[in-house]
């Protein structure tokens, strides 16, 4: 099986999910809901959650992009691991909307909403980690990692997932601290780069010239 | 006509439909609808239906992907058979939302909702079977099935459709048994693989090297 | 400019619009809206409108597909004519939902809804005709029509548009007759094939072998 | 990294955002909301805002298309600048819906809605300008602008952004004047063409023949 439809379908899901994020931003309309400025002002958690979720989906798309292009051949297992990743990506607009709706309340419900939010990111992180684990076995990528570097690479993924576990635990005590922690993760990921396999066409690659004909090069 | 836009359009519809599934998960908001934990708890049929429908669409996408790439040339008949398949794919979010809304009621309406849910999957299955039937005639796929294997292959498709007929009939007596049956079908399809034509580029293919230039290889 | 992004963007819009059609099918939920069977029964205009609009968008996608692939080079004018076509495609879910909501009323509003529905299809037809007109001038398609066949080809497009004008006029007297007429047009388009330019790769084409490397062949 | 998934993802977001614009056009239904003709009549700001936003997204897509295809190699910085652009594209349906809901009020809220509308276009313009700025440095496009033309090219972008600043300031005094100004910008952009780099395959390009194998040529 070829990579291009896996990419096309995943890109479609990422694109729809990232655009649906803004659906929850709608204000209630002119009749009987207070002034527009007040409404926009009260919606700050919605805007912050939109911003965080937008960049989280964007980052996962960037990393997905980089990981998938290093893969030689798509098999059925990879397609289902990819579906698991997308299962959580599709839940992000729902989790974002729940945080946005409940954040101003500042009670147990707000903390539950934050746990849901952290949980969806944890699931997404686990789905991505499973795809990465798949790439470590057999001859599945153009330039495989040497076995002695497997554990160091895994440690990074587990570390990323642990931050979400901490964010979920922190939400048991303070929703706003949990929100701040997840926002920091988003900022960190924008600055730091996930190490990826060098793909065909990258510097150091010894792919023959004809590969320039492959549709995603 | 070329395969790539058929794939691009179908991938788009699959991607939008699978992402819209989560639109029905929204909770009602903080004012006057009970606590968030209660709401999430009561929504278990919505989450289960989301999970089943997500993997059903995912599986059909995987199988569609595998079937279409074995096709040499797209004609107008195939485009319309594909539209029939997509007609039912697009109805899945609607059927899923109806099951989610009515499941906790446990009355005749719940059973009607389950019949609708099973009916949409039956239609999707029939649409997919029609595309498969189309591939059996003429020189339409790279490596056609020998005629003596046509009936065995058809039997698998008819068998898949029959499960949905049973699920619809079971819903006349018990919505939950019907739901469980459809969930089992989803699990079965994740584990079992639909036999597909070997495509160009697969082991055993004798396609010339220049085919590496085709955009979907 | 290249064809592939024009196709990708248009396919995306067609795919989203066709999937959003089903968003209006949602039933009102179990509390205080009558039984599910009654609701589904009363929604027959919604299901019929969904069916018609689904195949109308599908047909335009098929024809768009066939027309665009015959084009050698995309220019800015074509991009804007394509946007005009898409402007009306995007309005179809809105017009469909309006027909679905108002059809059971059977009063002036129903007739207005039908005029809106016919008007959106008329606009879509005009947008498609404008793209076809663009292909008639200069060296824009691989195998241009000889000038003496221009008027015959145009007549077919104008004829298609006239049916919608008639449907709008009929709606002034009877919404249901107008609905039936538009349904007949959809059925006609599924059966009849719009004549298109032969593209590269079709029988009769004299494209060199290297064109097999072009991404949409 | 390759251009094709950047284009596919961006095309997906543009396509979904442009289609979601029409979601706000829904009329309220037959019961107790006045006649359909009245409702459609009162919704003129919604239709006008739909039209403007549709062409604004369409124009940015056309220009994005032209700019990205001139880029030799996508890096991580470009991916994030592109996400910033898309962040504002995704907000357009929200801003459009807010203008549509508040326009008929003609009070401070209407002016706030127009400022929001202008602000989203300003952000989109800044995001596009940042991508353009990125193309000015290093060997990033096939045919770079000579340094002496950098400032003239930048001036055009800054000029475009300034119009939105003026539209936001005008909204402090008159919402309708601000609306008219933004409508004029949309009309201007349809007529005038943003200067873009000549891409490979354009007249004047000296790309070797093998580039015809690249997927977006």
Tab-separated table of C-alpha atoms in Angstrom, chain A:
chain	number	residue	atom	x	y	z
A	1	UNK	CA	0.000	0.000	0.000
A	2	UNK	CA	1.093	3.472	-0.760
A	3	UNK	CA	1.691	6.405	1.517
A	4	UNK	CA	-0.195	8.998	-0.480
A	5	UNK	CA	-3.760	8.087	0.492
A	6	UNK	CA	-2.771	7.604	4.139
A	7	UNK	CA	-1.436	11.143	3.986
A	8	UNK	CA	-4.443	12.482	2.051
A	9	UNK	CA	-6.960	10.973	4.489
A	10	UNK	CA	-4.975	12.055	7.575
A	11	UNK	CA	-4.484	15.557	6.171
A	12	UNK	CA	-8.227	15.732	5.581
A	13	UNK	CA	-9.016	14.716	9.162
A	14	UNK	CA	-6.411	17.124	10.590
A	15	UNK	CA	-7.741	19.942	8.376
A	16	UNK	CA	-11.406	19.365	9.297
A	17	UNK	CA	-10.648	18.949	13.003
A	18	UNK	CA	-8.543	22.140	13.134
A	19	UNK	CA	-11.272	24.112	11.335
A	20	UNK	CA	-14.112	22.732	13.478
A	21	UNK	CA	-12.289	24.130	16.536
A	22	UNK	CA	-13.597	27.584	15.659
A	23	UNK	CA	-17.228	26.380	15.519
A	24	UNK	CA	-17.452	26.707	19.301
A	25	UNK	CA	-16.449	30.367	19.241
A	26	UNK	CA	-19.897	31.559	18.093
A	27	UNK	CA	-21.399	34.285	20.247
A	28	UNK	CA	-25.024	33.994	21.288
A	29	UNK	CA	-26.487	36.755	19.104
A	30	UNK	CA	-27.862	40.229	19.804
A	31	UNK	CA	-31.041	39.403	21.743
A	32	UNK	CA	-30.792	39.072	25.509
A	33	UNK	CA	-27.261	37.839	25.994
A	34	UNK	CA	-25.435	41.001	27.078
A	35	UNK	CA	-23.259	43.198	24.884
A	36	UNK	CA	-20.900	41.698	22.317
A	37	UNK	CA	-17.833	43.104	24.109
A	38	UNK	CA	-18.936	41.407	27.352
A	39	UNK	CA	-19.558	38.153	25.528
A	40	UNK	CA	-16.160	38.234	23.808
A	41	UNK	CA	-14.541	39.164	27.112
A	42	UNK	CA	-16.167	36.284	28.978
A	43	UNK	CA	-15.122	33.891	26.248
A	44	UNK	CA	-11.373	34.246	26.928
A	45	UNK	CA	-11.056	30.584	27.944
A	46	UNK	CA	-12.647	29.655	24.619
A	47	UNK	CA	-10.121	31.765	22.708
A	48	UNK	CA	-7.177	30.445	24.736
A	49	UNK	CA	-8.368	26.842	24.330
A	50	UNK	CA	-8.841	27.470	20.584
A	51	UNK	CA	-5.271	28.785	20.346
A	52	UNK	CA	-3.751	25.874	22.296
A	53	UNK	CA	-5.749	23.199	20.460
A	54	UNK	CA	-5.018	24.796	17.088
A	55	UNK	CA	-1.272	24.635	17.652
A	56	UNK	CA	-1.479	21.149	19.222
A	57	UNK	CA	-3.231	19.799	16.103
A	58	UNK	CA	-0.817	21.784	13.936
A	59	UNK	CA	2.222	20.340	15.736
A	60	UNK	CA	0.932	16.786	15.537
A	61	UNK	CA	0.277	17.340	11.834
A	62	UNK	CA	3.867	18.574	11.337
A	63	UNK	CA	5.281	15.599	13.234
A	64	UNK	CA	2.942	13.108	11.544
A	65	UNK	CA	4.018	14.526	8.220
A	66	UNK	CA	7.714	14.083	9.078
A	67	UNK	CA	7.273	10.569	10.463
A	68	UNK	CA	5.063	9.202	7.669
A	69	UNK	CA	7.312	10.394	4.866
A	70	UNK	CA	10.170	8.334	6.261
A	71	UNK	CA	8.057	5.161	5.933
A	72	UNK	CA	8.800	2.841	2.999
A	73	UNK	CA	5.608	0.816	2.851
A	74	UNK	CA	2.254	1.204	4.584
A	75	UNK	CA	0.704	-1.955	6.026
A	76	UNK	CA	-2.657	-2.699	7.625
A	77	UNK	CA	-1.290	-2.412	11.173
A	78	UNK	CA	-0.021	1.090	10.464
A	79	UNK	CA	-3.404	2.085	8.988
A	80	UNK	CA	-5.135	1.057	12.235
A	81	UNK	CA	-2.529	2.708	14.483
A	82	UNK	CA	-3.089	5.823	12.388
A	83	UNK	CA	-6.864	5.495	12.945
A	84	UNK	CA	-6.233	5.366	16.716
A	85	UNK	CA	-4.226	8.592	16.480
A	86	UNK	CA	-6.998	10.217	14.413
A	87	UNK	CA	-9.656	8.970	16.877
A	88	UNK	CA	-8.148	11.325	19.477
A	89	UNK	CA	-7.473	14.147	17.000
A	90	UNK	CA	-11.186	14.136	16.126
A	91	UNK	CA	-12.060	14.375	19.847
A	92	UNK	CA	-10.022	17.575	20.294
A	93	UNK	CA	-12.776	19.986	19.113
A	94	UNK	CA	-15.170	18.274	21.574
A	95	UNK	CA	-12.698	18.483	24.481
A	96	UNK	CA	-11.831	22.083	23.565
A	97	UNK	CA	-15.499	23.092	23.476
A	98	UNK	CA	-16.067	21.428	26.868
A	99	UNK	CA	-13.154	23.322	28.439
A	100	UNK	CA	-14.387	26.560	26.841
A	101	UNK	CA	-17.936	26.049	28.158
A	102	UNK	CA	-16.954	25.092	31.695
A	103	UNK	CA	-13.816	27.078	32.397
A	104	UNK	CA	-15.419	30.200	33.793
A	105	UNK	CA	-17.296	28.149	36.404
A	106	UNK	CA	-14.222	27.253	38.504
A	107	UNK	CA	-15.651	24.232	40.293
A	108	UNK	CA	-15.354	20.456	40.097
A	109	UNK	CA	-16.872	20.450	36.577
A	110	UNK	CA	-14.086	22.743	35.375
A	111	UNK	CA	-11.524	20.285	36.727
A	112	UNK	CA	-13.333	17.373	35.028
A	113	UNK	CA	-13.284	19.336	31.755
A	114	UNK	CA	-9.515	19.890	32.118
A	115	UNK	CA	-8.992	16.171	32.828
A	116	UNK	CA	-10.927	15.371	29.652
A	117	UNK	CA	-8.786	17.880	27.726
A	118	UNK	CA	-5.529	16.433	29.084
A	119	UNK	CA	-6.828	12.911	28.497
A	120	UNK	CA	-7.504	13.525	24.822
A	121	UNK	CA	-3.980	14.894	24.350
A	122	UNK	CA	-2.604	11.893	26.267
A	123	UNK	CA	-4.478	9.554	23.912
A	124	UNK	CA	-3.178	11.453	20.893
A	125	UNK	CA	0.347	11.232	22.277
A	126	UNK	CA	-0.050	7.475	22.853
A	127	UNK	CA	-1.366	6.999	19.304
A	128	UNK	CA	1.604	8.872	17.890
A	129	UNK	CA	3.985	6.883	20.095
A	130	UNK	CA	2.472	3.631	18.819
A	131	UNK	CA	3.144	4.665	15.215
A	132	UNK	CA	6.710	5.565	16.178
A	133	UNK	CA	7.145	2.180	17.905
A	134	UNK	CA	5.901	0.496	14.695
A	135	UNK	CA	8.661	2.266	12.726
A	136	UNK	CA	11.346	0.822	15.017
A	137	UNK	CA	10.757	-2.784	13.914
A	138	UNK	CA	11.647	-4.504	10.643
A	139	UNK	CA	12.757	-2.591	7.558
A	140	UNK	CA	9.966	-0.005	7.619
A	141	UNK	CA	11.760	3.336	7.244
A	142	UNK	CA	14.354	4.530	4.757
A	143	UNK	CA	17.018	5.144	7.382
A	144	UNK	CA	16.224	3.104	10.521
A	145	UNK	CA	17.514	4.148	13.934
A	146	UNK	CA	20.305	1.876	15.203
A	147	UNK	CA	18.903	-0.365	18.003
A	148	UNK	CA	21.049	1.267	20.688
A	149	UNK	CA	19.195	4.554	20.124
A	150	UNK	CA	15.677	3.036	20.385
A	151	UNK	CA	15.346	3.564	24.123
A	152	UNK	CA	16.544	7.158	24.012
A	153	UNK	CA	13.981	7.917	21.280
A	154	UNK	CA	11.202	6.119	23.184
A	155	UNK	CA	12.111	8.043	26.337
A	156	UNK	CA	11.275	11.317	24.583
A	157	UNK	CA	7.811	10.053	23.638
A	158	UNK	CA	7.121	8.645	27.088
A	159	UNK	CA	8.328	11.952	28.541
A	160	UNK	CA	5.866	13.866	26.355
A	161	UNK	CA	3.020	11.592	27.468
A	162	UNK	CA	4.015	11.962	31.150
A	163	UNK	CA	3.489	15.729	30.965
A	164	UNK	CA	-0.173	15.098	30.094
A	165	UNK	CA	-0.473	12.605	32.972
A	166	UNK	CA	0.873	15.325	35.281
A	167	UNK	CA	-1.575	17.857	33.761
A	168	UNK	CA	-4.476	15.475	34.481
A	169	UNK	CA	-3.292	14.961	38.084
A	170	UNK	CA	-2.802	18.714	38.562
A	171	UNK	CA	-6.392	19.248	37.359
A	172	UNK	CA	-7.533	17.343	40.471
A	173	UNK	CA	-6.348	20.360	42.487
A	174	UNK	CA	-6.436	23.332	40.097
A	175	UNK	CA	-7.952	23.654	36.644
A	176	UNK	CA	-6.047	26.821	35.860
A	177	UNK	CA	-2.643	25.317	36.756
A	178	UNK	CA	-3.462	22.362	34.497
A	179	UNK	CA	-4.494	24.717	31.678
A	180	UNK	CA	-1.225	26.675	32.085
A	181	UNK	CA	0.803	23.444	32.002
A	182	UNK	CA	-0.845	22.309	28.747
A	183	UNK	CA	-0.306	25.784	27.261
A	184	UNK	CA	3.400	25.490	28.168
A	185	UNK	CA	3.590	22.120	26.422
A	186	UNK	CA	2.177	23.711	23.247
A	187	UNK	CA	4.754	26.516	23.414
A	188	UNK	CA	7.536	23.996	24.083
A	189	UNK	CA	6.577	21.900	21.058
A	190	UNK	CA	6.544	24.941	18.758
A	191	UNK	CA	10.115	25.787	19.805
A	192	UNK	CA	11.581	22.287	20.201
A	193	UNK	CA	11.722	19.872	17.305
A	194	UNK	CA	10.820	16.203	17.586
A	195	UNK	CA	13.706	14.207	16.140
A	196	UNK	CA	12.604	12.425	13.000
A	197	UNK	CA	14.103	10.031	10.572
A	198	UNK	CA	15.903	11.614	7.666
A	199	UNK	CA	13.664	10.991	4.656
A	200	UNK	CA	14.569	10.376	1.045
A	201	UNK	CA	15.726	13.623	-0.455
A	202	UNK	CA	17.108	14.980	2.829
A	203	UNK	CA	20.775	15.800	3.152
A	204	UNK	CA	22.661	12.596	3.895
A	205	UNK	CA	20.178	10.517	1.958
A	206	UNK	CA	21.540	8.225	-0.683
A	207	UNK	CA	18.297	7.783	-2.610
A	208	UNK	CA	18.725	7.528	-6.379
A	209	UNK	CA	17.584	10.394	-8.596
A	210	UNK	CA	14.514	8.556	-9.879
A	211	UNK	CA	12.910	8.880	-6.454
A	212	UNK	CA	12.292	12.488	-7.403
A	213	UNK	CA	9.350	11.032	-9.304
A	214	UNK	CA	7.648	9.735	-6.147
A	215	UNK	CA	4.509	11.742	-5.603
A	216	UNK	CA	5.399	13.108	-2.180
A	217	UNK	CA	8.930	14.191	-2.909
